[in-house]
CSV table of C-alpha atoms (C1' of nucleotides) in Angstrom, one decimal:
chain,number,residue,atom,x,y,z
T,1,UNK,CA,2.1,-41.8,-19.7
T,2,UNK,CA,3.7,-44.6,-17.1
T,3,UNK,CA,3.5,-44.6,-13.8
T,4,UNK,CA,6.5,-42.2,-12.7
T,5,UNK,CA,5.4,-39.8,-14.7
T,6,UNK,CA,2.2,-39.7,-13.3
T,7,UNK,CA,3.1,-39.2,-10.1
T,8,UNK,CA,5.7,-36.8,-11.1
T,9,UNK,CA,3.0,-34.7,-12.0
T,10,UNK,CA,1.0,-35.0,-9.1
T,11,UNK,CA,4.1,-34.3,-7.2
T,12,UNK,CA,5.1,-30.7,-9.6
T,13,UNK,CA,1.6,-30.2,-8.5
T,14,UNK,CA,1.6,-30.0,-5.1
T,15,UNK,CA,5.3,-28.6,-5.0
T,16,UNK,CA,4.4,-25.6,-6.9
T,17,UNK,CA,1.7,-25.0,-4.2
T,18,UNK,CA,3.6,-25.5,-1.0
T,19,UNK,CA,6.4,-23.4,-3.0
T,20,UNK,CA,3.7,-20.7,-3.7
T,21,UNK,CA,3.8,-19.7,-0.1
T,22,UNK,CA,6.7,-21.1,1.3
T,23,UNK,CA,9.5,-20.4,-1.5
T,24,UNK,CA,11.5,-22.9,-3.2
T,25,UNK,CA,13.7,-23.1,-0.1
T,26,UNK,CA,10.9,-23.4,2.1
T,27,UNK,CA,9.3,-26.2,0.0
T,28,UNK,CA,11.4,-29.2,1.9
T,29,UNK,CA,10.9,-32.7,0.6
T,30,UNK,CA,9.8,-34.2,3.8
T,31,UNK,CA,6.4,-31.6,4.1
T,32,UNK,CA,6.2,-32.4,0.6
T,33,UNK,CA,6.2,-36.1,0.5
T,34,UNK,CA,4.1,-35.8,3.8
T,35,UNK,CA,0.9,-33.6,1.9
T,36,UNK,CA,1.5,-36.6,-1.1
T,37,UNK,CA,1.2,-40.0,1.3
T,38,UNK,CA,4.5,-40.7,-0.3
T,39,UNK,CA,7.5,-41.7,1.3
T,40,UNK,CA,10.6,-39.6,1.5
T,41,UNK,CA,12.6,-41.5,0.0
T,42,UNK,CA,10.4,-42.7,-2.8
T,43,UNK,CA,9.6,-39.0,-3.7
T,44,UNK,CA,13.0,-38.3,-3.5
T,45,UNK,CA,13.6,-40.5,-6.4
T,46,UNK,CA,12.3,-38.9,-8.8
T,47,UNK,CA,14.8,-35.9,-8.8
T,48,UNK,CA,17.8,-36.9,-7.3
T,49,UNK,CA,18.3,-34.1,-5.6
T,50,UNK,CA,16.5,-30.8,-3.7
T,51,UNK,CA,17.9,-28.2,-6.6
T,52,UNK,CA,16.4,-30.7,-9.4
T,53,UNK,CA,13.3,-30.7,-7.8
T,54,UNK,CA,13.5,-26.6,-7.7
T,55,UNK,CA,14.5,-27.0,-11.2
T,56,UNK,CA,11.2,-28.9,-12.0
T,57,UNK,CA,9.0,-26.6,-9.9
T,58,UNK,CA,10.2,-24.0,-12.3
T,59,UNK,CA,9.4,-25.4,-15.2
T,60,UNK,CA,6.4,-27.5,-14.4
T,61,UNK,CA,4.7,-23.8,-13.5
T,62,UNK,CA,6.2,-22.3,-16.4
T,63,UNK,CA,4.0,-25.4,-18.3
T,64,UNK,CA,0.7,-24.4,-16.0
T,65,UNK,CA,1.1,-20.9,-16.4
T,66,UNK,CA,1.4,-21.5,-20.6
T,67,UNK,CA,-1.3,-23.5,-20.7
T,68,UNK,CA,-4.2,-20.7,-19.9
T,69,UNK,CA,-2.5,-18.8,-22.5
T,70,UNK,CA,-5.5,-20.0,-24.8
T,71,UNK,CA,-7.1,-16.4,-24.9
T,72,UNK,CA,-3.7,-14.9,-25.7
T,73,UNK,CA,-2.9,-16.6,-28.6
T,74,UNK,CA,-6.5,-16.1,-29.9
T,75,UNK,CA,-6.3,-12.1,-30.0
T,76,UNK,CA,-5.3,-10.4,-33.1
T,77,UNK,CA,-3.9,-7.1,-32.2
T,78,UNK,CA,-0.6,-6.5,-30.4
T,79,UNK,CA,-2.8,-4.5,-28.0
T,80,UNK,CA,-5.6,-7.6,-27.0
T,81,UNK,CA,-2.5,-9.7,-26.9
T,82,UNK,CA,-0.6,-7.8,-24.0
T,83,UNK,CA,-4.5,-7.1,-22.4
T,84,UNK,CA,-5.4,-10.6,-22.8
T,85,UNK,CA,-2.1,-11.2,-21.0
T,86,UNK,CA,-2.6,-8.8,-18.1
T,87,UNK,CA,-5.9,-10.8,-17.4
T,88,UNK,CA,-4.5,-13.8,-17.4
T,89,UNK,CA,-1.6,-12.7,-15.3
T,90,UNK,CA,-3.3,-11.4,-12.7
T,91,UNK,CA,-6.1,-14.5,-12.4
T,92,UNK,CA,-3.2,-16.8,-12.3
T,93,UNK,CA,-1.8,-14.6,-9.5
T,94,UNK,CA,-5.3,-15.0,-7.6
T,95,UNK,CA,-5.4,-19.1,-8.4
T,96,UNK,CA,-6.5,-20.4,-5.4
T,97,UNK,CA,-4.3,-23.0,-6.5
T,98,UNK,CA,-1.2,-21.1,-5.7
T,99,UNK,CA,-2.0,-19.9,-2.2
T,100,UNK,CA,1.2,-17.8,-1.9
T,101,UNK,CA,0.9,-16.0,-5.4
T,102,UNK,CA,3.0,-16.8,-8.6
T,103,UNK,CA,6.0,-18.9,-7.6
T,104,UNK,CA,8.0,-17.2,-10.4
T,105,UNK,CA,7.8,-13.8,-8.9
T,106,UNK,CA,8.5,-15.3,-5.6
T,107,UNK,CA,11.8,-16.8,-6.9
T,108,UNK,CA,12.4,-13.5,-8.6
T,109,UNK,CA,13.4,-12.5,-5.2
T,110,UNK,CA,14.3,-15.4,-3.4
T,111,UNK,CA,17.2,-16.5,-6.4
T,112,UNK,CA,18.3,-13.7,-7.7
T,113,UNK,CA,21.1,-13.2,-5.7
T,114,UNK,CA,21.7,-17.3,-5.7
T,115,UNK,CA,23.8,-19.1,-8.1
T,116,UNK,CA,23.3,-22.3,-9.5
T,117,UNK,CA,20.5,-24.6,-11.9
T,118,UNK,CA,17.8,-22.8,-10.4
T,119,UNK,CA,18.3,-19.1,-11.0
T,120,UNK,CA,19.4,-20.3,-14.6
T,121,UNK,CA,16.0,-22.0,-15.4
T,122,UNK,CA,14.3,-19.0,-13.9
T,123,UNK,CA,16.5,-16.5,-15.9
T,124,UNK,CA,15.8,-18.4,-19.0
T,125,UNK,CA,12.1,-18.5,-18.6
T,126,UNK,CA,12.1,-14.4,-17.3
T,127,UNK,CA,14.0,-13.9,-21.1
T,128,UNK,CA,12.1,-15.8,-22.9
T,129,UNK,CA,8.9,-14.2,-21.9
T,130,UNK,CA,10.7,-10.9,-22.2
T,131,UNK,CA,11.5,-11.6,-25.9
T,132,UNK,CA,7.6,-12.3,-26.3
T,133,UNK,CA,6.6,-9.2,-25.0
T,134,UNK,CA,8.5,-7.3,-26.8
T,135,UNK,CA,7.1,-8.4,-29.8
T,136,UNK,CA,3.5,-7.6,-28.8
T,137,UNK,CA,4.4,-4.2,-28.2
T,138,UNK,CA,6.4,-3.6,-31.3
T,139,UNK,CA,3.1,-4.5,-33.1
T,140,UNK,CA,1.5,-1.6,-31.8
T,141,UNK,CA,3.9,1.2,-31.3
T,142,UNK,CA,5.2,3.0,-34.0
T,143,UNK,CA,8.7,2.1,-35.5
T,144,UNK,CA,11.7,3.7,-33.6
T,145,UNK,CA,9.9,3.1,-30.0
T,146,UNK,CA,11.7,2.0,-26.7
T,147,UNK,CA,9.9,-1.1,-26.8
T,148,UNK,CA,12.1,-2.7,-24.1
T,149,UNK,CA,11.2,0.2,-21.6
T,150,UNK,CA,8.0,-0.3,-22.5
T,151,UNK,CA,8.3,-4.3,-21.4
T,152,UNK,CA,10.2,-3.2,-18.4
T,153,UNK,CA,7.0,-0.9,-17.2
T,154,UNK,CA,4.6,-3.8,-18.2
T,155,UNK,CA,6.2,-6.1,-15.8
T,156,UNK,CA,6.4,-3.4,-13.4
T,157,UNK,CA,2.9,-3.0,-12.8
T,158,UNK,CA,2.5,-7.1,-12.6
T,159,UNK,CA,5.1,-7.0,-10.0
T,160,UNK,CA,2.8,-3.9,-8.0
T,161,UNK,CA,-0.2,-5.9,-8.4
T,162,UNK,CA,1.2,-8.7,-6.0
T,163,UNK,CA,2.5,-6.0,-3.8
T,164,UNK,CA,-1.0,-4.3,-3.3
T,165,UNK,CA,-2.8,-7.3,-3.7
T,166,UNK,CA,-0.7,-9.6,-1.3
T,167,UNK,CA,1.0,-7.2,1.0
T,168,UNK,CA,-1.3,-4.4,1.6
T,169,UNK,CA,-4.1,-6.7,0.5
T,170,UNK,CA,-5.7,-3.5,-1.0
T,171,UNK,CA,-8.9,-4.1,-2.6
T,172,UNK,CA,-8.8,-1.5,-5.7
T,173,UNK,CA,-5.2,-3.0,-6.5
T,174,UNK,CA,-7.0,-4.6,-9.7
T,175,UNK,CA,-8.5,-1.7,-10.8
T,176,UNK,CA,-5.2,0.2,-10.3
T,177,UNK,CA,-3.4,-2.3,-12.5
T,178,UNK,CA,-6.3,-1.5,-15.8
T,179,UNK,CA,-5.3,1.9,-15.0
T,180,UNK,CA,-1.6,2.4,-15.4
T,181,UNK,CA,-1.9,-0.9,-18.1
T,182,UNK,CA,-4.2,1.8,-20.4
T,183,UNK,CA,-1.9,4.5,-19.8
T,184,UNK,CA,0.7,3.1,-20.8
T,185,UNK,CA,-0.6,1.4,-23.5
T,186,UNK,CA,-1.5,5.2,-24.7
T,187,UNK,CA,2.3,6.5,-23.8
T,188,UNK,CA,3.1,3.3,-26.5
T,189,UNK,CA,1.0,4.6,-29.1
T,190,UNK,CA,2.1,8.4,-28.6
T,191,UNK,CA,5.9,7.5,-28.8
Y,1,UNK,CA,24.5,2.3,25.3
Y,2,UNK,CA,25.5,-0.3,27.2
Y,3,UNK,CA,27.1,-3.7,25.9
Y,4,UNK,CA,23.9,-5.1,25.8
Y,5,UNK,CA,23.0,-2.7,23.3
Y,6,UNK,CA,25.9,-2.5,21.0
Y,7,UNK,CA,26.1,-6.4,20.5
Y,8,UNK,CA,22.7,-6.1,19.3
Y,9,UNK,CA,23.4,-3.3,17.0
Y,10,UNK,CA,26.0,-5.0,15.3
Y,11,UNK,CA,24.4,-9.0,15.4
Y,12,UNK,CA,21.5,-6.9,13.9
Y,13,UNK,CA,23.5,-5.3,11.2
Y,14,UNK,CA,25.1,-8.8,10.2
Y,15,UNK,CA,21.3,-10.2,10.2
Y,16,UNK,CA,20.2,-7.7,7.6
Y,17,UNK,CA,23.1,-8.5,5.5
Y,18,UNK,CA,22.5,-12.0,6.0
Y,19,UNK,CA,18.3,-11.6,5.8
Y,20,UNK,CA,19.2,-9.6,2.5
Y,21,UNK,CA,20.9,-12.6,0.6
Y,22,UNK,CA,18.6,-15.6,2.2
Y,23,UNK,CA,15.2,-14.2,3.5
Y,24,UNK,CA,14.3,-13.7,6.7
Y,25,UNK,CA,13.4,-17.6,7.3
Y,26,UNK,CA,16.6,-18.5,5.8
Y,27,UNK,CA,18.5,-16.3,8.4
Y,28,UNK,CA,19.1,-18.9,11.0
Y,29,UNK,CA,20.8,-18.0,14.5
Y,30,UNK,CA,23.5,-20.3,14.1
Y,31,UNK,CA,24.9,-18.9,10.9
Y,32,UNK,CA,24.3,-15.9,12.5
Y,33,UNK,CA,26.6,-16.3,15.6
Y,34,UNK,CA,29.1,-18.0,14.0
Y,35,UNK,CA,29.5,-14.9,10.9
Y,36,UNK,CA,30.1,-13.1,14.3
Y,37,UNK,CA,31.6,-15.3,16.6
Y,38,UNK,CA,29.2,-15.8,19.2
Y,39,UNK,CA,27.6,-18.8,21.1
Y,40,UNK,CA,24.1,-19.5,19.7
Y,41,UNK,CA,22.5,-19.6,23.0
Y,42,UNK,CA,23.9,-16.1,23.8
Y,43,UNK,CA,22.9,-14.7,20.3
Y,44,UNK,CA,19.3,-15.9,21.5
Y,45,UNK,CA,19.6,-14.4,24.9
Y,46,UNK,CA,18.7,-11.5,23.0
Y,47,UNK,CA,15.6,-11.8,21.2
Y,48,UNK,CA,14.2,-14.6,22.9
Y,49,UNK,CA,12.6,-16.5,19.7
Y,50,UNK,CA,13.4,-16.5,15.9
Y,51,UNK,CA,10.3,-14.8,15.0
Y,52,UNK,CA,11.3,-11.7,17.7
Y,53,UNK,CA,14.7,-11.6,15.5
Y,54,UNK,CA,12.9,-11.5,12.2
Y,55,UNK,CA,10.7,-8.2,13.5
Y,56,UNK,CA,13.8,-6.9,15.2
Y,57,UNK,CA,15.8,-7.3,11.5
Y,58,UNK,CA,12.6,-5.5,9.9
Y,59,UNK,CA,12.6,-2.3,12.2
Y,60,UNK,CA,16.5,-2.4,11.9
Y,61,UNK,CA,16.7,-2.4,8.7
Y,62,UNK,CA,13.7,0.3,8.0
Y,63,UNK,CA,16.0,2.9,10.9
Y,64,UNK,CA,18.8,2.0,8.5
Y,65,UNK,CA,17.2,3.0,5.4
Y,66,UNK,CA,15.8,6.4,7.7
Y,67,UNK,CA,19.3,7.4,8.0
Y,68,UNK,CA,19.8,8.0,4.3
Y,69,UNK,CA,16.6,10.2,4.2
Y,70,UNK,CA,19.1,13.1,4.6
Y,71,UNK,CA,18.8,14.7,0.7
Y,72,UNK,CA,14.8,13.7,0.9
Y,73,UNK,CA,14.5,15.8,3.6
Y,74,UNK,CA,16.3,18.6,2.0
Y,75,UNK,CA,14.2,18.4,-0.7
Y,76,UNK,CA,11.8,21.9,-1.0
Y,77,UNK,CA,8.9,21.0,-3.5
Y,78,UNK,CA,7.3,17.4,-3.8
Y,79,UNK,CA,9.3,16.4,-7.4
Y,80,UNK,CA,12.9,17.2,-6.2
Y,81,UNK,CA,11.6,15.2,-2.8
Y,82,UNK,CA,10.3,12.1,-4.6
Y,83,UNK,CA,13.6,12.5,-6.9
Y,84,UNK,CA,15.9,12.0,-4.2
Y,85,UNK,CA,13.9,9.4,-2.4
Y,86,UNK,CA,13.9,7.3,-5.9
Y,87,UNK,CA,18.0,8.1,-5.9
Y,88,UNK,CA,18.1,7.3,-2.3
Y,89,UNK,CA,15.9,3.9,-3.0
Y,90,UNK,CA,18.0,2.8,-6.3
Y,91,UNK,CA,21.7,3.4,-4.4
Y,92,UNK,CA,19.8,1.4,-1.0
Y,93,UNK,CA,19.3,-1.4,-3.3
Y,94,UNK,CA,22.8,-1.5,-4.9
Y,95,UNK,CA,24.7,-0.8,-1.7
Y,96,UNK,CA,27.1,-3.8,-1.1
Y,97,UNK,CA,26.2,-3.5,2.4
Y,98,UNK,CA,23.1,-5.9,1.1
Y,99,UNK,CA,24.5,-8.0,-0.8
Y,100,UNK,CA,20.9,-9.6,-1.9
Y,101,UNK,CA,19.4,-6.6,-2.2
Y,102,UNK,CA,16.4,-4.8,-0.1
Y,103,UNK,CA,15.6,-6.8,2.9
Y,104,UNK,CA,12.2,-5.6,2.9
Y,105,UNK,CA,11.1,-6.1,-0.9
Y,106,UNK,CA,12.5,-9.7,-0.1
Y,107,UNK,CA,10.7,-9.7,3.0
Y,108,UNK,CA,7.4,-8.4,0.7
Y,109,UNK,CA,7.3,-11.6,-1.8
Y,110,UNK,CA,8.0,-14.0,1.6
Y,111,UNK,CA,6.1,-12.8,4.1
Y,112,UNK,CA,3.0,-12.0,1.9
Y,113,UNK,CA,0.8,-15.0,2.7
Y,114,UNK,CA,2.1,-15.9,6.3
Y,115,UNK,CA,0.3,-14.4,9.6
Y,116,UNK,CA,2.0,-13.0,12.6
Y,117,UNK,CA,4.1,-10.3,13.9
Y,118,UNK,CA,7.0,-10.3,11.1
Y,119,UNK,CA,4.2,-9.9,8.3
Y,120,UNK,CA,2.1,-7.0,10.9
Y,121,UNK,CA,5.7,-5.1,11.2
Y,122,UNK,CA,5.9,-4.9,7.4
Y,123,UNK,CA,2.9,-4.2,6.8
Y,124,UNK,CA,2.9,-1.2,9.2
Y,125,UNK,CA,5.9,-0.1,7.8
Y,126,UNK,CA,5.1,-0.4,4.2
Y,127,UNK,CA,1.8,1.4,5.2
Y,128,UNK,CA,3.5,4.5,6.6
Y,129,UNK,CA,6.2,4.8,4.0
Y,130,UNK,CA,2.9,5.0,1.4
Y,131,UNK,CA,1.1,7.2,3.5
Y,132,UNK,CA,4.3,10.1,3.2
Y,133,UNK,CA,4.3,9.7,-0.7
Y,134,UNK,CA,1.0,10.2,-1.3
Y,135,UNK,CA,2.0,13.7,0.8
Y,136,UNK,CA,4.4,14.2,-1.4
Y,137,UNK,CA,2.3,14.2,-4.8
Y,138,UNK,CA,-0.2,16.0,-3.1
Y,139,UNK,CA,2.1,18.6,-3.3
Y,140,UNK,CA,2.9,18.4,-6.7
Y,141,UNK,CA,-0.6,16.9,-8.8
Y,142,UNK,CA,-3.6,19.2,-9.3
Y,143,UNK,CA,-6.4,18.9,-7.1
Y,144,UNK,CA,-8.7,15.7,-7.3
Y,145,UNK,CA,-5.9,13.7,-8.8
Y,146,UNK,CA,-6.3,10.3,-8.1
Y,147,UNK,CA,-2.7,10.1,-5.4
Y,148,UNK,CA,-2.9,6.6,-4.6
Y,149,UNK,CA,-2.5,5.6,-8.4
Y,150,UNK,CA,0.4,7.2,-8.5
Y,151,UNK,CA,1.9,5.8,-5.4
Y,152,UNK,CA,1.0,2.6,-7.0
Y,153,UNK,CA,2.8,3.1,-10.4
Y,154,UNK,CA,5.8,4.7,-8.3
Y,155,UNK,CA,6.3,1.3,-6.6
Y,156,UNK,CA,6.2,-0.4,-9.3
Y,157,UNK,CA,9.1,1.2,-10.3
Y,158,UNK,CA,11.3,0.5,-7.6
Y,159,UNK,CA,9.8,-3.1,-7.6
Y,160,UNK,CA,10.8,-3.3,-11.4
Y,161,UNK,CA,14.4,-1.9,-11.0
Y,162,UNK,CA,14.7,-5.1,-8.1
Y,163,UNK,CA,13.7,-7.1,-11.0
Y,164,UNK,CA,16.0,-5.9,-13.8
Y,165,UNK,CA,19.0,-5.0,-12.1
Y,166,UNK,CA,18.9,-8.1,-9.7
Y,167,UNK,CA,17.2,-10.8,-11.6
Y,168,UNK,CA,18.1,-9.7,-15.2
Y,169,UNK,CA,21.0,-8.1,-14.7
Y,170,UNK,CA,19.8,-5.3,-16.9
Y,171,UNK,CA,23.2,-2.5,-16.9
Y,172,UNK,CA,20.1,0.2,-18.1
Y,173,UNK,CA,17.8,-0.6,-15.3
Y,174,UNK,CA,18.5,2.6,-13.6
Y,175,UNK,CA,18.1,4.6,-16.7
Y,176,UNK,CA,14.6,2.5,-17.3
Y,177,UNK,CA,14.2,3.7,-14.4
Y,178,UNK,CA,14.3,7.2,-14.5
Y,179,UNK,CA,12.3,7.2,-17.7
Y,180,UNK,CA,9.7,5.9,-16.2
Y,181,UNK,CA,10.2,7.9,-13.6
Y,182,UNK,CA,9.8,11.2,-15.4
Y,183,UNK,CA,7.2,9.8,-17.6
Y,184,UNK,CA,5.1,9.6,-14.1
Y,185,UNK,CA,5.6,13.1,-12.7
Y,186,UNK,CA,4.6,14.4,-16.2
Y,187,UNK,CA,1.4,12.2,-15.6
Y,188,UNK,CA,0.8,13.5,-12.8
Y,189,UNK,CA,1.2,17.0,-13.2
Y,190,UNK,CA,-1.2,17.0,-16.4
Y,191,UNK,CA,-3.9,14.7,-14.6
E,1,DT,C1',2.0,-66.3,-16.7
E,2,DA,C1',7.0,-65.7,-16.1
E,3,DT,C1',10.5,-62.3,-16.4
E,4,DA,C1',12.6,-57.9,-16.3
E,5,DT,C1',12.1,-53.2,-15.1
E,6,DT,C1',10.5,-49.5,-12.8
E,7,DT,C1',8.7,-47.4,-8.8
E,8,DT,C1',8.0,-47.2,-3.8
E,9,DA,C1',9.1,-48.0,1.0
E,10,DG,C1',12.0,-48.5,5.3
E,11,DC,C1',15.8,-47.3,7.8
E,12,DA,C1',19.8,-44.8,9.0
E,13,DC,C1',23.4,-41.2,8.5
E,14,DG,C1',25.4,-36.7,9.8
E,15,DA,C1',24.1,-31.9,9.9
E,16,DT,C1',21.5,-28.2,11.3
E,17,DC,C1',17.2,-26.2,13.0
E,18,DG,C1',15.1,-23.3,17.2
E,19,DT,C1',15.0,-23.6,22.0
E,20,DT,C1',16.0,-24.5,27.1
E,21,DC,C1',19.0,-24.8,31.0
E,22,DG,C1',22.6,-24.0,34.4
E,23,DT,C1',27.0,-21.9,34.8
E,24,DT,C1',30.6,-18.7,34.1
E,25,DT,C1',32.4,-14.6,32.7
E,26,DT,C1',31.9,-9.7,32.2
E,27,DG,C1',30.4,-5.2,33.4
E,28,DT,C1',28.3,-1.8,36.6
E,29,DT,C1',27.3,0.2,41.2
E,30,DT,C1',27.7,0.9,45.9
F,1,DA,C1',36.8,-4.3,47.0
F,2,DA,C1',32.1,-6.5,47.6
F,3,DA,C1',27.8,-7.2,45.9
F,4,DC,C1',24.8,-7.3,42.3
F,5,DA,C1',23.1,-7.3,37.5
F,6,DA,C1',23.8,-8.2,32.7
F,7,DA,C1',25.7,-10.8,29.2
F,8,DA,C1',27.8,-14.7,27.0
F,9,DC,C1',28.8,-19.5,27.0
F,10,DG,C1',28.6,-24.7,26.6
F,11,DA,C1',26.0,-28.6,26.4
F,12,DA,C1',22.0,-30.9,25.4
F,13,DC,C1',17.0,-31.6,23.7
F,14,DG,C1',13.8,-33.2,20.1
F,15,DA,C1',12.8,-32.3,15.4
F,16,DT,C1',13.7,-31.8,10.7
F,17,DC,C1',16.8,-31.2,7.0
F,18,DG,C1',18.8,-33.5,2.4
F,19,DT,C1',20.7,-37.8,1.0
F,20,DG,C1',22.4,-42.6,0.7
F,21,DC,C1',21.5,-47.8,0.7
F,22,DT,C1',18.8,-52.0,0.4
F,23,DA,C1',14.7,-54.6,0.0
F,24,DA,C1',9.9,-55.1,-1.3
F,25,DA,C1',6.1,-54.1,-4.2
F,26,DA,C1',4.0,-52.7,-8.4
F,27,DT,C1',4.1,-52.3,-13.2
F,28,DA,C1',5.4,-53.2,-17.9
F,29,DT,C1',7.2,-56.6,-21.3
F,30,DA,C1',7.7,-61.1,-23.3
DNA sequence: TATATTTTAGCACGATCGTTCGTTTTGTTT
DNA sequence: AAACAAAACGAACGATCGTGCTAAAATATA
């Protein structure tokens, strides 16, 4: 790996941080180059422009996020799959090293009424993980099952978890999440 | 009212609109007076600093969403209340009057991890608005049922239909919704 | 080590940000 | 109609925004 790249990634880094709490809009390139010791201009180099570098915030989390999906992959049932998911979900979401929460979920809501590169790459990721999803839970509910409304109450109960966590900074907003996770996971079995 | 009063009605109307597409940091006074053709400095005149605006939006916005409580009210047992207040949320969200959707659930995922008076109003409002639902499955779940959890999974709902709808641009995300829906009020009628 | 290429820095630009000030217009009240 | 209060304006401020351009420094290649 050269040079560029090197910093590029140090760069991703740090952007997905400062974009963790202050939204892709917030992140400005100035603040960013700033937290680096890098020059403006120099930084800016690397992208070419602001929506590139939103562009490669997206994905460079997307490539973080992936890369703790070790315990994921190494279940065997549909059902440790999508659990081993939920953990990992929800510790990413408490990474100290995302000080705002997920990035994702904040751009969920800051680009989904934007259009351009940005809300594409963010779309395509959101599918993407949807299509995965799907086929954990069509490994463990019986043939004939609304899997995608399944998927759609799965991802509702990630989304809750950074409400309670985050907003009303409720303690018991974990143990919450287990608890509609199991039920559902019982309502998948039963349909 | 006096003139003072009715400018600030309708400059506060435009802001939600506005708040709703770009956040409430991305609402910036000169936009603001311009969409209405006013000066800037007069425009400021009446909140006297940005972050004044943003909790001014906030309470706005939460008054505007009050008005719609009409059917909620007219509601008699907890299920046909929390019914219409799910009809009332889903049509809130849609209404072309935001174009980017629920100021608040924006305001949620941006305000989360920042300190001062535009996360405290939130908070207080989300707060109060989750202190009436747990009323209202009081009413409806058998003694010793655990309320909060299914205040929890509600939200996630309306979070979730954000998502699809807004985000993936699901056309079933209402009738996701109402699945779901149902599939709680059964839960918590047999818990 | 000399050369070619990549990476970084410096400086400046027009635009926009939130905010302050003094003035002028508008509305209300006596 | 006169006097007062409220509201809107216009201009300017320092700061920061994203984005060019050019030169210097650092790295990779020969």
């Amino acid at each position: 790996m050269g040079k560029g790249a090197m910093t590029r990634e140090r760069i991703l880094d740090e952007a997905m941080r400062i974009a963790s709490r202050d939204g892709l809009e917030g992140l400005s390139i100035g603040g960013l180059a700033t937290a680096l010791s890098l020059s403006k201009s120099g930084l800016f180099a690397h992208f070419g422009s602001k929506e590139a570098l939103q562009v490669a915030v997206l994905e460079h989390t997307g490539a973080r996020f992936r890369e703790r999906m070790g315990p994921v992959e190494a279940a065997t049932t549909g059902a440790e799959s999508l659990r081993a998911l939920l953990q990992v979900t929800l510790d990413w979401v408490d990474d100290p090293a995302l000080p705002g929460g997920c990035p994702i979920m904040g751009a969920c809501f800051e680009l989904d009424d934007r259009e351009g590169a940005p809300r594409e790459a963010l779309v395509a990721r959101q599918v993407a993980t949807q299509a995965w999803t799907v086929g954990q839970f069509r490994a463990l509910a019986p043939q004939g099952a609304d899997l995608e409304q399944l998927v759609f109450e799965y991802r509702a109960i990630t989304l809750a978890y950074h409400h309670a966590s985050r907003v009303l900074r409720d303690p018991s907003a974990r143990a919450r999440v287990w608890k509609a996770f199991e039920a559902l996971l019982a309502r998948a079995g039963r349909e």
